[in-house]
Short mmCIF file of C-alpha atoms in Angstrom, two decimals:
data_model
loop_
_atom_site.label_atom_id
_atom_site.label_comp_id
_atom_site.label_asym_id
_atom_site.label_seq_id
_atom_site.Cartn_x
_atom_site.Cartn_y
_atom_site.Cartn_z
CA MET Y 1 -6.85 15.13 -10.89
CA ILE Y 2 -7.50 11.65 -9.51
CA ALA Y 3 -11.18 12.43 -8.96
CA ILE Y 4 -11.73 13.93 -12.42
CA GLY Y 5 -9.73 11.17 -14.07
CA THR Y 6 -11.71 8.51 -12.21
CA LEU Y 7 -15.01 10.09 -13.20
CA LEU Y 8 -13.93 10.26 -16.84
CA HIS Y 9 -12.94 6.59 -16.90
CA VAL Y 10 -16.08 5.50 -15.04
CA LYS Y 11 -18.14 7.26 -17.72
CA GLN Y 12 -16.09 5.66 -20.46
CA LEU Y 13 -16.32 2.16 -18.96
CA SER Y 14 -20.03 2.59 -18.35
CA ARG Y 15 -20.58 2.98 -22.08
CA SER Y 16 -18.85 -0.27 -22.97
CA GLY Y 17 -21.18 -3.18 -23.64
CA LEU Y 18 -18.57 -5.70 -22.59
CA GLU Y 19 -17.81 -3.89 -19.32
CA LEU Y 20 -21.49 -3.68 -18.47
CA THR Y 21 -21.91 -7.36 -19.27
CA ILE Y 22 -19.06 -8.24 -16.93
CA SER Y 23 -20.26 -5.83 -14.25
CA LEU Y 24 -24.00 -6.40 -14.43
CA PHE Y 25 -25.16 -9.47 -16.26
CA ILE Y 26 -22.55 -12.07 -15.31
CA PRO Y 27 -22.73 -11.27 -11.55
CA ILE Y 28 -26.51 -11.64 -11.76
CA VAL Y 29 -26.07 -15.09 -13.32
CA GLN Y 30 -23.55 -15.95 -10.60
CA ALA Y 31 -25.91 -14.66 -7.92
CA THR Y 32 -28.72 -16.79 -9.36
CA LEU Y 33 -26.42 -19.81 -9.34
CA ALA Y 34 -25.37 -19.09 -5.76
CA VAL Y 35 -29.01 -18.66 -4.65
CA TYR Y 36 -30.06 -22.04 -6.10
CA LEU Y 37 -26.95 -23.75 -4.71
CA PHE Y 38 -27.50 -22.31 -1.23
CA ARG Y 39 -31.20 -23.24 -1.38
CA SER Y 40 -30.36 -26.80 -2.49
CA GLY Y 41 -27.92 -27.08 0.37
CA GLY Y 42 -30.59 -26.04 2.87
CA GLU Y 43 -28.87 -22.71 3.52
CA SER Y 44 -31.79 -20.45 2.63
CA HIS Y 45 -31.03 -18.26 5.66
CA ARG Y 46 -27.68 -17.33 4.04
CA LEU Y 47 -29.04 -16.03 0.73
CA LEU Y 48 -27.98 -12.46 1.53
CA ASP Y 49 -24.44 -13.78 2.04
CA ALA Y 50 -24.70 -15.44 -1.36
CA ALA Y 51 -25.87 -12.21 -3.03
CA VAL Y 52 -23.08 -10.16 -1.42
CA GLY Y 53 -20.53 -12.86 -2.28
CA ALA Y 54 -21.64 -12.94 -5.91
CA GLY Y 55 -21.36 -9.13 -5.99
CA MET Y 56 -17.82 -9.29 -4.64
CA MET Y 57 -16.97 -11.84 -7.32
CA GLY Y 58 -18.12 -9.27 -9.86
CA VAL Y 59 -16.01 -6.53 -8.25
CA TRP Y 60 -12.92 -8.74 -8.47
CA SER Y 61 -13.62 -9.65 -12.13
CA SER Y 62 -14.00 -5.97 -12.97
CA VAL Y 63 -10.72 -5.06 -11.21
CA LEU Y 64 -8.85 -8.03 -12.64
CA PHE Y 65 -9.83 -7.57 -16.27
CA GLY Y 66 -10.14 -3.78 -16.16
CA SER Y 67 -6.97 -2.96 -14.25
CA GLY Y 68 -4.98 -5.86 -15.64
CA GLY Y 69 -5.75 -4.69 -19.14
CA ALA Y 70 -5.63 -0.95 -18.34
CA ILE Y 71 -2.32 -0.25 -20.04
CA GLN Y 72 -2.97 -2.69 -22.86
CA SER Y 73 -6.30 -1.05 -23.67
CA GLN Y 74 -4.65 2.39 -23.70
CA ARG Y 75 -2.15 0.93 -26.15
CA TRP Y 76 -4.93 -0.42 -28.39
CA GLN Y 77 -6.74 2.93 -28.28
CA GLY Y 78 -3.51 4.72 -29.18
CA THR Y 79 -3.69 6.93 -26.09
CA LEU Y 80 -0.86 5.41 -24.04
CA GLU Y 81 1.81 7.78 -25.38
CA MET Y 82 -0.39 10.80 -24.70
CA ILE Y 83 -1.16 9.90 -21.11
CA MET Y 84 2.48 9.05 -20.47
CA LEU Y 85 3.52 12.44 -21.90
CA ALA Y 86 1.36 14.19 -19.31
CA PRO Y 87 3.52 16.23 -16.90
CA ARG Y 88 2.44 14.07 -13.97
CA ARG Y 89 3.77 10.94 -12.33
CA PRO Y 90 2.57 7.76 -14.09
CA VAL Y 91 0.81 6.61 -10.93
CA LEU Y 92 -1.43 9.69 -10.96
CA VAL Y 93 -2.39 9.01 -14.56
CA LEU Y 94 -3.10 5.31 -14.17
CA LEU Y 95 -4.61 5.19 -10.69
CA PRO Y 96 -7.88 6.81 -11.93
CA ILE Y 97 -8.24 3.99 -14.46
CA THR Y 98 -7.84 1.24 -11.87
CA LEU Y 99 -10.09 3.07 -9.40
CA ALA Y 100 -12.69 3.38 -12.15
CA THR Y 101 -12.60 -0.38 -12.80
CA ALA Y 102 -13.24 -1.00 -9.10
CA LEU Y 103 -16.04 1.57 -9.03
CA THR Y 104 -17.77 0.02 -12.05
CA GLY Y 105 -17.42 -3.24 -10.13
CA THR Y 106 -19.80 -1.66 -7.62
CA TYR Y 107 -22.51 -2.14 -10.24
CA ALA Y 108 -22.07 -5.88 -9.63
CA LEU Y 109 -22.65 -5.52 -5.91
CA LEU Y 110 -25.70 -3.30 -6.39
CA ALA Y 111 -27.07 -5.53 -9.15
CA THR Y 112 -26.81 -8.75 -7.15
CA LEU Y 113 -28.43 -7.17 -4.09
CA LEU Y 114 -31.24 -5.65 -6.17
CA TRP Y 115 -31.71 -8.88 -8.12
CA GLY Y 116 -31.86 -10.90 -4.92
CA ARG Y 117 -34.38 -8.52 -3.37
CA LEU Y 118 -36.67 -8.19 -6.38
CA LEU Y 119 -36.59 -11.72 -7.74
CA TYR Y 120 -35.96 -13.93 -4.74
CA GLY Y 121 -37.36 -11.71 -2.02
CA ILE Y 122 -34.10 -11.74 -0.10
CA ARG Y 123 -34.53 -9.36 2.81
CA LEU Y 124 -31.65 -6.91 3.06
CA ASP Y 125 -31.29 -7.54 6.79
CA PHE Y 126 -27.70 -6.49 7.30
CA VAL Y 127 -26.53 -6.95 10.88
CA HIS Y 128 -24.50 -3.72 10.55
CA PRO Y 129 -26.20 -1.77 7.73
CA ALA Y 130 -24.33 1.47 8.38
CA ALA Y 131 -21.03 -0.36 8.52
CA PHE Y 132 -21.87 -2.08 5.21
CA VAL Y 133 -22.57 1.25 3.52
CA ALA Y 134 -19.36 2.74 4.94
CA ALA Y 135 -17.15 -0.30 4.37
CA ALA Y 136 -18.23 -1.06 0.79
CA PRO Y 137 -16.69 2.11 -0.78
CA VAL Y 138 -13.51 1.71 1.29
CA VAL Y 139 -12.91 -1.89 0.25
CA ILE Y 140 -13.81 -1.13 -3.36
CA LEU Y 141 -11.36 1.77 -3.53
CA SER Y 142 -8.80 -0.48 -1.85
CA LEU Y 143 -9.26 -3.05 -4.58
CA GLY Y 144 -8.74 -0.23 -7.09
CA MET Y 145 -5.33 0.41 -5.50
CA PHE Y 146 -4.58 -3.30 -5.70
CA GLY Y 147 -5.55 -2.97 -9.36
CA LEU Y 148 -2.70 -0.51 -9.88
CA LEU Y 149 -0.21 -3.18 -8.82
CA LEU Y 150 -1.88 -5.60 -11.21
CA ALA Y 151 -1.68 -3.02 -14.01
CA ALA Y 152 2.00 -2.39 -13.32
CA THR Y 153 2.80 -6.09 -13.14
CA PHE Y 154 0.79 -7.08 -16.16
CA VAL Y 155 2.45 -4.47 -18.35
CA LEU Y 156 5.67 -6.43 -18.02
CA LEU Y 157 3.98 -9.49 -19.44
CA ARG Y 158 3.25 -9.69 -23.14
CA ASN Y 159 0.26 -11.98 -22.61
CA ALA Y 160 -1.12 -10.39 -19.49
CA ASN Y 161 -4.69 -11.35 -20.35
CA ALA Y 162 -3.69 -15.02 -20.03
CA LEU Y 163 -2.73 -14.32 -16.43
CA ALA Y 164 -5.94 -12.38 -15.89
CA ASN Y 165 -8.01 -15.29 -17.21
CA THR Y 166 -6.12 -17.61 -14.88
CA LEU Y 167 -6.52 -15.50 -11.75
CA GLU Y 168 -10.29 -15.09 -11.62
CA TYR Y 169 -11.36 -18.37 -9.99
CA PRO Y 170 -8.25 -18.88 -7.80
CA VAL Y 171 -8.78 -15.51 -6.11
CA TRP Y 172 -12.51 -16.16 -5.65
CA LEU Y 173 -11.60 -19.49 -4.10
CA VAL Y 174 -8.67 -18.50 -1.90
CA SER Y 175 -10.28 -15.25 -0.71
CA GLY Y 176 -13.22 -17.11 0.78
CA ILE Y 177 -15.72 -15.06 -1.20
CA LEU Y 178 -18.32 -17.85 -1.32
CA VAL Y 179 -16.32 -20.84 -0.12
CA PRO Y 180 -15.12 -20.50 3.50
CA ILE Y 181 -11.33 -20.47 3.79
CA THR Y 182 -11.57 -23.11 6.50
CA VAL Y 183 -12.56 -25.83 4.03
CA LEU Y 184 -9.50 -25.18 1.84
CA PRO Y 185 -6.10 -26.84 2.30
CA THR Y 186 -4.13 -25.14 5.09
CA TRP Y 187 -1.32 -24.03 2.76
CA THR Y 188 -3.72 -21.53 1.19
CA THR Y 189 -4.15 -19.63 4.49
CA PRO Y 190 -1.05 -17.37 4.25
CA LEU Y 191 -1.89 -16.68 0.62
CA ALA Y 192 -5.42 -15.69 1.60
CA ALA Y 193 -4.13 -13.45 4.39
CA ALA Y 194 -1.95 -11.51 1.93
CA LEU Y 195 -4.76 -10.80 -0.52
CA PRO Y 196 -6.83 -7.63 -0.02
CA THR Y 197 -9.78 -9.45 -1.62
CA THR Y 198 -9.89 -11.80 1.38
CA TRP Y 199 -10.26 -8.90 3.83
CA ALA Y 200 -12.65 -7.04 1.54
CA ALA Y 201 -14.93 -10.09 1.33
CA ARG Y 202 -14.59 -10.68 5.06
CA ALA Y 203 -15.47 -7.08 5.91
CA LEU Y 204 -18.64 -7.18 3.81
CA ARG Y 205 -19.56 -10.62 5.15
CA GLU Y 206 -19.13 -9.39 8.73
CA ALA Y 207 -21.26 -6.33 8.00
CA THR Y 208 -23.88 -8.66 6.51
CA ALA Y 209 -23.91 -11.52 9.00
CA GLY Y 210 -22.25 -10.02 12.05
CA GLY Y 211 -18.69 -9.67 13.28
CA PRO Y 212 -16.00 -7.04 13.75
CA VAL Y 213 -16.12 -5.14 10.44
CA TRP Y 214 -13.49 -2.44 10.97
CA PRO Y 215 -10.38 -4.57 11.59
CA SER Y 216 -10.99 -6.31 8.26
CA VAL Y 217 -11.58 -2.97 6.51
CA GLY Y 218 -8.36 -1.63 8.07
CA ILE Y 219 -6.27 -4.63 7.00
CA CYS Y 220 -7.76 -4.48 3.49
CA ALA Y 221 -6.92 -0.76 3.21
CA GLY Y 222 -3.42 -1.34 4.68
CA ILE Y 223 -2.53 -4.11 2.21
CA SER Y 224 -3.93 -2.02 -0.63
CA LEU Y 225 -1.81 0.99 0.33
CA ILE Y 226 1.26 -1.26 0.21
CA CYS Y 227 0.08 -2.44 -3.23
CA LEU Y 228 -0.34 1.20 -4.29
CA ALA Y 229 3.23 2.04 -3.21
CA LEU Y 230 4.62 -1.04 -4.96
CA GLY Y 231 2.54 -0.32 -8.04
CA ALA Y 232 3.71 3.31 -8.18
CA PHE Y 233 7.35 2.22 -7.88
CA ALA Y 234 6.90 -0.47 -10.53
CA LEU Y 235 5.16 1.95 -12.91
CA THR Y 236 7.96 4.51 -12.67
CA HIS Y 237 10.49 1.76 -13.39
CA VAL Y 238 8.45 0.34 -16.27
CA GLU Y 239 7.90 3.79 -17.80
CA ARG Y 240 11.62 4.61 -17.71
CA ARG Y 241 12.48 1.25 -19.21
CA ALA Y 242 9.83 1.58 -21.93
CA ARG Y 243 11.04 5.10 -22.84
CA ALA Y 244 14.70 3.98 -22.94
CA ALA Y 245 13.93 0.92 -25.06
CA ALA Y 246 11.31 2.76 -27.18
CA THR Y 247 8.76 0.01 -26.51
CA LEU Y 248 5.98 2.08 -24.99
CA ALA Y 249 3.60 1.69 -27.90
CA LEU Y 250 4.47 -1.89 -28.78
CA ALA Y 251 1.58 -4.20 -28.12
CA MET L 1 -14.08 -35.96 -50.82
CA ARG L 2 -13.34 -32.34 -51.73
CA THR L 3 -15.90 -31.16 -49.20
CA LEU L 4 -14.34 -33.36 -46.53
CA ARG L 5 -10.93 -31.86 -47.36
CA LEU L 6 -12.40 -28.37 -47.17
CA LEU L 7 -13.94 -29.18 -43.78
CA THR L 8 -10.78 -30.55 -42.21
CA VAL L 9 -7.90 -28.72 -43.90
CA GLY L 10 -9.74 -25.39 -43.88
CA GLY L 11 -10.54 -25.80 -40.21
CA VAL L 12 -6.97 -26.69 -39.31
CA ILE L 13 -5.56 -23.72 -41.25
CA ALA L 14 -7.97 -21.34 -39.50
CA TYR L 15 -7.08 -22.86 -36.15
CA ARG L 16 -3.36 -22.42 -36.82
CA ALA L 17 -3.97 -18.81 -37.81
CA LEU L 18 -5.46 -18.26 -34.37
CA PHE L 19 -2.19 -19.41 -32.85
CA ASN L 20 -0.30 -16.74 -34.76
CA TRP L 21 -1.33 -14.31 -32.06
CA THR L 22 -1.79 -16.53 -29.06
CA SER L 23 0.96 -18.41 -27.25
CA PRO L 24 1.54 -21.55 -25.15
CA GLY L 25 1.42 -19.43 -21.99
CA MET L 26 -1.96 -18.06 -22.92
CA PHE L 27 -3.23 -21.52 -23.84
CA VAL L 28 -2.12 -23.05 -20.54
CA GLY L 29 -3.32 -20.14 -18.43
CA THR L 30 -6.68 -19.58 -20.06
CA LEU L 31 -7.70 -23.02 -21.22
CA LEU L 32 -6.06 -25.42 -18.77
CA VAL L 33 -5.49 -23.66 -15.44
CA GLY L 34 -8.68 -21.54 -15.55
CA PRO L 35 -11.14 -24.46 -15.96
CA LEU L 36 -9.27 -26.52 -13.37
CA PHE L 37 -9.73 -23.77 -10.78
CA GLN L 38 -13.36 -23.39 -11.82
CA LEU L 39 -13.79 -27.09 -11.05
CA LEU L 40 -12.04 -26.70 -7.68
CA PHE L 41 -14.16 -23.66 -6.80
CA PHE L 42 -17.44 -25.47 -7.38
CA ALA L 43 -16.23 -28.73 -5.85
CA TYR L 44 -15.29 -26.96 -2.61
CA LEU L 45 -18.51 -24.93 -2.67
CA GLY L 46 -20.45 -28.16 -3.20
CA ARG L 47 -18.63 -29.81 -0.31
CA GLU L 48 -19.45 -26.86 1.93
CA LEU L 49 -23.12 -26.75 0.96
CA GLN L 50 -23.46 -30.54 0.55
CA VAL L 51 -25.41 -30.11 -2.65
CA GLY L 52 -23.69 -33.01 -4.39
CA ASP L 53 -20.69 -35.24 -3.96
CA ASP L 54 -17.27 -34.64 -5.52
CA ARG L 55 -18.16 -36.79 -8.51
CA PHE L 56 -21.11 -34.53 -9.34
CA PHE L 57 -18.96 -31.40 -9.50
CA ILE L 58 -15.72 -32.89 -10.87
CA VAL L 59 -17.30 -34.75 -13.77
CA GLY L 60 -19.83 -31.99 -14.53
CA ASN L 61 -17.28 -29.18 -14.58
CA ALA L 62 -14.80 -31.28 -16.56
CA VAL L 63 -17.38 -31.79 -19.33
CA LEU L 64 -18.25 -28.08 -19.17
CA ALA L 65 -14.56 -27.14 -19.46
CA SER L 66 -14.72 -27.69 -23.21
CA SER L 67 -17.24 -24.84 -23.50
CA LEU L 68 -14.53 -22.24 -23.00
CA ALA L 69 -12.62 -23.32 -26.11
CA CYS L 70 -15.73 -24.12 -28.11
CA VAL L 71 -17.80 -21.02 -27.38
CA PHE L 72 -14.99 -18.46 -27.56
CA GLY L 73 -13.32 -20.35 -30.40
CA GLY L 74 -16.54 -20.56 -32.38
CA THR L 75 -17.30 -16.89 -32.01
CA MET L 76 -13.72 -15.91 -32.84
CA ALA L 77 -13.63 -18.24 -35.86
CA ILE L 78 -16.19 -16.05 -37.59
CA GLY L 79 -16.04 -12.76 -35.71
CA ASN L 80 -12.30 -12.39 -36.16
CA GLU L 81 -12.58 -12.78 -39.95
CA ARG L 82 -14.59 -9.57 -39.83
CA ARG L 83 -12.27 -7.89 -37.34
CA PHE L 84 -9.13 -8.68 -39.33
CA GLY L 85 -10.77 -7.71 -42.61
CA THR L 86 -10.62 -11.19 -44.17
CA LEU L 87 -14.34 -11.97 -44.11
CA GLY L 88 -14.87 -10.62 -47.61
CA HIS L 89 -12.20 -12.97 -48.97
CA VAL L 90 -13.82 -15.98 -47.32
CA LEU L 91 -17.25 -15.08 -48.62
CA LEU L 92 -15.86 -14.54 -52.13
CA SER L 93 -14.70 -18.14 -52.18
CA PRO L 94 -16.49 -20.25 -54.80
CA ARG L 95 -16.73 -23.16 -52.32
CA SER L 96 -19.53 -23.84 -49.89
CA ARG L 97 -19.31 -21.38 -47.01
CA THR L 98 -21.35 -23.76 -44.90
CA ALA L 99 -18.60 -26.37 -45.26
CA VAL L 100 -15.89 -23.75 -44.68
CA PHE L 101 -17.46 -22.55 -41.43
CA LEU L 102 -18.63 -25.92 -40.13
CA GLY L 103 -15.04 -27.09 -40.57
CA ARG L 104 -13.97 -24.30 -38.25
CA ALA L 105 -15.86 -25.93 -35.39
CA LEU L 106 -13.93 -29.20 -35.58
CA PRO L 107 -10.50 -28.06 -34.29
CA TYR L 108 -12.21 -26.17 -31.47
CA ALA L 109 -14.15 -29.28 -30.53
CA GLY L 110 -10.84 -31.21 -30.50
CA ASN L 111 -9.35 -28.48 -28.36
CA GLY L 112 -12.35 -28.64 -26.04
CA LEU L 113 -11.93 -32.40 -25.71
CA LEU L 114 -8.27 -31.97 -24.72
CA ILE L 115 -9.21 -29.36 -22.10
CA ALA L 116 -12.05 -31.48 -20.72
CA ALA L 117 -9.78 -34.53 -20.44
CA PHE L 118 -7.07 -32.46 -18.71
CA THR L 119 -9.59 -30.90 -16.30
CA LEU L 120 -11.11 -34.28 -15.45
CA THR L 121 -7.69 -35.83 -14.83
CA GLY L 122 -6.46 -32.85 -12.80
CA GLY L 123 -9.66 -32.58 -10.77
CA ALA L 124 -9.79 -36.31 -10.05
CA LEU L 125 -6.14 -36.40 -8.98
CA LEU L 126 -6.36 -33.28 -6.79
CA LEU L 127 -9.61 -34.21 -5.07
CA GLY L 128 -9.11 -37.96 -4.98
CA LEU L 129 -11.96 -39.09 -7.21
CA ARG L 130 -11.65 -42.70 -8.39
CA ILE L 131 -13.14 -43.44 -11.79
CA PRO L 132 -13.56 -47.13 -12.69
CA PRO L 133 -11.09 -47.95 -15.52
CA GLY L 134 -13.91 -49.67 -17.40
CA ALA L 135 -15.76 -46.35 -17.53
CA LEU L 136 -12.97 -44.52 -19.33
CA PRO L 137 -13.88 -45.40 -22.96
CA GLY L 138 -17.49 -44.39 -22.33
CA MET L 139 -16.40 -41.17 -20.65
CA ALA L 140 -14.08 -40.38 -23.56
CA LEU L 141 -17.12 -40.80 -25.81
CA ALA L 142 -19.21 -38.51 -23.59
CA LEU L 143 -16.49 -35.83 -23.59
CA THR L 144 -16.13 -36.09 -27.38
CA VAL L 145 -19.86 -35.80 -28.02
CA GLY L 146 -20.13 -32.90 -25.54
CA SER L 147 -17.21 -31.05 -27.16
CA LEU L 148 -18.56 -31.51 -30.68
CA SER L 149 -22.02 -30.40 -29.65
CA CYS L 150 -20.53 -27.37 -27.91
CA GLY L 151 -18.36 -26.62 -30.96
CA PHE L 152 -21.48 -26.30 -33.14
CA PHE L 153 -23.15 -24.19 -30.45
CA GLY L 154 -20.11 -21.88 -30.53
CA LEU L 155 -20.38 -21.69 -34.30
CA ALA L 156 -24.05 -20.67 -34.08
CA LEU L 157 -23.02 -17.90 -31.68
CA GLY L 158 -20.17 -16.98 -34.03
CA ALA L 159 -22.71 -16.62 -36.83
CA LEU L 160 -24.28 -13.83 -34.80
CA GLY L 161 -20.91 -12.10 -35.24
CA LEU L 162 -21.92 -11.52 -38.86
CA ARG L 163 -24.87 -9.49 -37.66
CA PHE L 164 -23.84 -8.00 -34.31
CA ARG L 165 -20.69 -6.09 -33.59
CA ASP L 166 -19.81 -7.12 -30.05
CA ILE L 167 -19.14 -10.85 -30.22
CA TRP L 168 -17.43 -10.82 -26.81
CA VAL L 169 -20.66 -9.90 -25.07
CA ILE L 170 -22.40 -12.84 -26.77
CA SER L 171 -19.70 -15.34 -25.84
CA ASN L 172 -19.25 -14.11 -22.25
CA VAL L 173 -23.00 -14.20 -21.60
CA SER L 174 -23.31 -17.68 -23.14
CA VAL L 175 -20.49 -19.15 -21.05
CA ALA L 176 -21.98 -17.66 -17.88
CA LEU L 177 -25.43 -19.03 -18.68
CA MET L 178 -24.04 -22.48 -19.40
CA LEU L 179 -22.57 -22.49 -15.90
CA LEU L 180 -26.08 -22.05 -14.51
CA LEU L 181 -28.29 -23.94 -16.93
CA THR L 182 -26.44 -27.09 -17.98
CA GLY L 183 -26.89 -28.73 -14.60
CA VAL L 184 -23.17 -29.16 -13.98
CA ASN L 185 -23.29 -27.10 -10.78
CA VAL L 186 -26.94 -26.76 -9.88
CA PRO L 187 -28.98 -29.98 -10.20
CA PRO L 188 -31.73 -29.42 -12.80
CA SER L 189 -34.28 -30.49 -10.17
CA ALA L 190 -33.26 -27.44 -8.09
CA LEU L 191 -33.90 -25.01 -10.96
CA PRO L 192 -37.33 -23.64 -11.91
CA GLY L 193 -38.92 -25.69 -14.68
CA TRP L 194 -38.44 -23.09 -17.39
CA LEU L 195 -34.74 -22.65 -16.62
CA ALA L 196 -34.21 -26.42 -16.57
CA ALA L 197 -36.07 -26.65 -19.91
CA ILE L 198 -33.66 -24.14 -21.49
CA GLY L 199 -30.80 -26.23 -20.15
CA GLN L 200 -32.17 -29.29 -21.95
CA GLY L 201 -31.58 -27.53 -25.27
CA LEU L 202 -28.02 -26.51 -24.48
CA PRO L 203 -24.94 -28.56 -25.26
CA ILE L 204 -23.10 -30.22 -22.36
CA THR L 205 -26.26 -30.89 -20.30
CA HIS L 206 -26.81 -34.45 -21.52
CA ALA L 207 -23.11 -35.24 -22.02
CA ALA L 208 -22.47 -34.30 -18.38
CA ALA L 209 -25.38 -36.49 -17.25
CA ALA L 210 -24.00 -39.41 -19.28
CA ALA L 211 -20.46 -38.90 -17.97
CA ARG L 212 -21.77 -38.86 -14.38
CA LEU L 213 -23.65 -42.10 -14.94
CA LEU L 214 -20.52 -43.74 -16.34
CA ALA L 215 -18.25 -42.38 -13.59
CA GLY L 216 -20.71 -43.82 -11.08
CA GLY L 217 -20.16 -47.31 -12.52
CA ALA L 218 -23.16 -47.46 -14.88
CA ASP L 219 -22.99 -49.50 -18.04
CA LEU L 220 -22.49 -47.73 -21.38
CA THR L 221 -25.94 -48.86 -22.48
CA GLU L 222 -27.47 -46.84 -19.63
CA ALA L 223 -25.63 -43.74 -20.84
CA LEU L 224 -26.66 -44.18 -24.47
CA ARG L 225 -29.93 -42.28 -24.05
CA PRO L 226 -28.38 -39.01 -22.73
CA LEU L 227 -25.55 -39.39 -25.25
CA GLY L 228 -28.06 -39.78 -28.06
CA ILE L 229 -29.91 -36.65 -26.91
CA GLU L 230 -26.60 -34.76 -26.79
CA VAL L 231 -25.90 -35.82 -30.40
CA LEU L 232 -29.32 -34.53 -31.43
CA VAL L 233 -28.77 -31.23 -29.58
CA GLY L 234 -25.38 -30.84 -31.29
CA ALA L 235 -26.87 -31.61 -34.71
CA ALA L 236 -29.63 -29.05 -34.12
CA TRP L 237 -27.06 -26.38 -33.27
CA ALA L 238 -25.03 -27.30 -36.39
CA VAL L 239 -28.12 -26.86 -38.58
CA LEU L 240 -28.97 -23.57 -36.85
CA ALA L 241 -25.38 -22.37 -37.34
CA ALA L 242 -25.52 -23.20 -41.05
CA LEU L 243 -28.87 -21.42 -41.41
CA LEU L 244 -27.77 -18.32 -39.53
CA LEU L 245 -24.56 -18.12 -41.55
CA LYS L 246 -26.56 -18.30 -44.77
CA VAL L 247 -29.15 -15.73 -43.70
CA PHE L 248 -26.65 -13.24 -42.25
CA GLU L 249 -24.36 -13.56 -45.27
CA VAL L 250 -27.21 -12.70 -47.64
CA GLU L 251 -28.32 -9.85 -45.35
CA SER L 252 -24.87 -8.38 -44.99
CA ARG L 253 -24.35 -8.45 -48.75
CA ARG L 254 -27.69 -6.75 -49.31
CA HIS L 255 -27.05 -4.05 -46.72
CA ALA L 256 -23.36 -3.73 -47.64
CA SER L 257 -22.51 -4.19 -43.97
CA LEU L 258 -20.04 -7.05 -44.35
CA ASP L 259 -17.01 -5.23 -43.00
CA THR L 260 -18.80 -2.78 -40.74
CA LEU L 261 -17.19 -2.87 -37.33
#
């Protein structure tokens, strides 16, 4: 059910002009920006890092806006009641949506790598190529699980998209996606350690530039499983409350 | 006088209508906190890569902060009339639609100015940038000119909302491209000539250059040239917006596609 649901939502998201813009075009612009910034800073040897980092930024944007708005968009489409009536636990119905947003985020990663290769001649010299190929799907699915917690949290907030708009840059910054965590104020370190995006970015960076990939992948997956459990609990609570108060369909 | 009233009162009413569905939380989160973190992101990235000093990124991103309100506001000002089914009523008005729509840009430009000023203050306080007090009036002028110019740019994009259905794609792409092309994060000298040339025709580029000069202690007379160019760029976008609105209105009437979503 999760696999079929995910495939259905990936297909649906892949037909949306806005989703494709967020997943393909904007990451390419960000990758271009990162390439010129890294070149200006005399860091031409780190262009692959820049391309991977820009791709990860795209994955996070896709998860943040897609998962954060998952329930709201079902409301706007008028399908929220139908999916909540399904004789399955809410988590099983919504998880495919959040996984799909993470998977469409993969377009960003592929697009920035392809763009970098074709336009800027960036050689795809991954230190651990096999680990990169294996780690990328794991961290992306992990971010999809994190997305479920976002979806469950955002549904409690009337203006969830305001929070989504606010969270894009802070998470890019604190997770060390392009900016190393070491240059940030020390109080951000515990925050970074708690975010799966930090470990996801770190895993892909280590696969790209060298380092122990699997501990980062493991921590990312572990935090995301906790997020999945919390999200599932929150969804059950929210669904019961919405049914009791008859507010399920209220935007 | 009547046209001036139409420009200002009409714009304010449309702006207030927008706030029927938004809220203070959304305003603070999207338009104040978001741009401030964008500034911090690029300032820290700039520090790491040593592409420019803090002033380069703080002042540049503060001027660019207005683009969020101006570009999205401009596109929504026209696109939402169609979405909410009120476009026909506006176009039936016996008054000049050019004045009606150009007036829509003014509150968004004011909004953009507020956001830019907040982002500049927040960024300077958080990262410890000292701006000479004597530079403040000139910088206020640079932010105002940049916001107005960007407001008319947003309106030109909004005009496309009369022709194309997905205005969000247009506004998202434009904001992303401004990040790259206006020289606020990547120095124009580091971009290929053709990309830098596109940036010269975009709003914010020259206002950011002027604001940087002023923040660096330059005299207002030195900043007059980039400010003048920014005014010209803004005026060109205003004329283009008026033209596009006229053309697309006539086209949509002819093809009966005014309310097609």
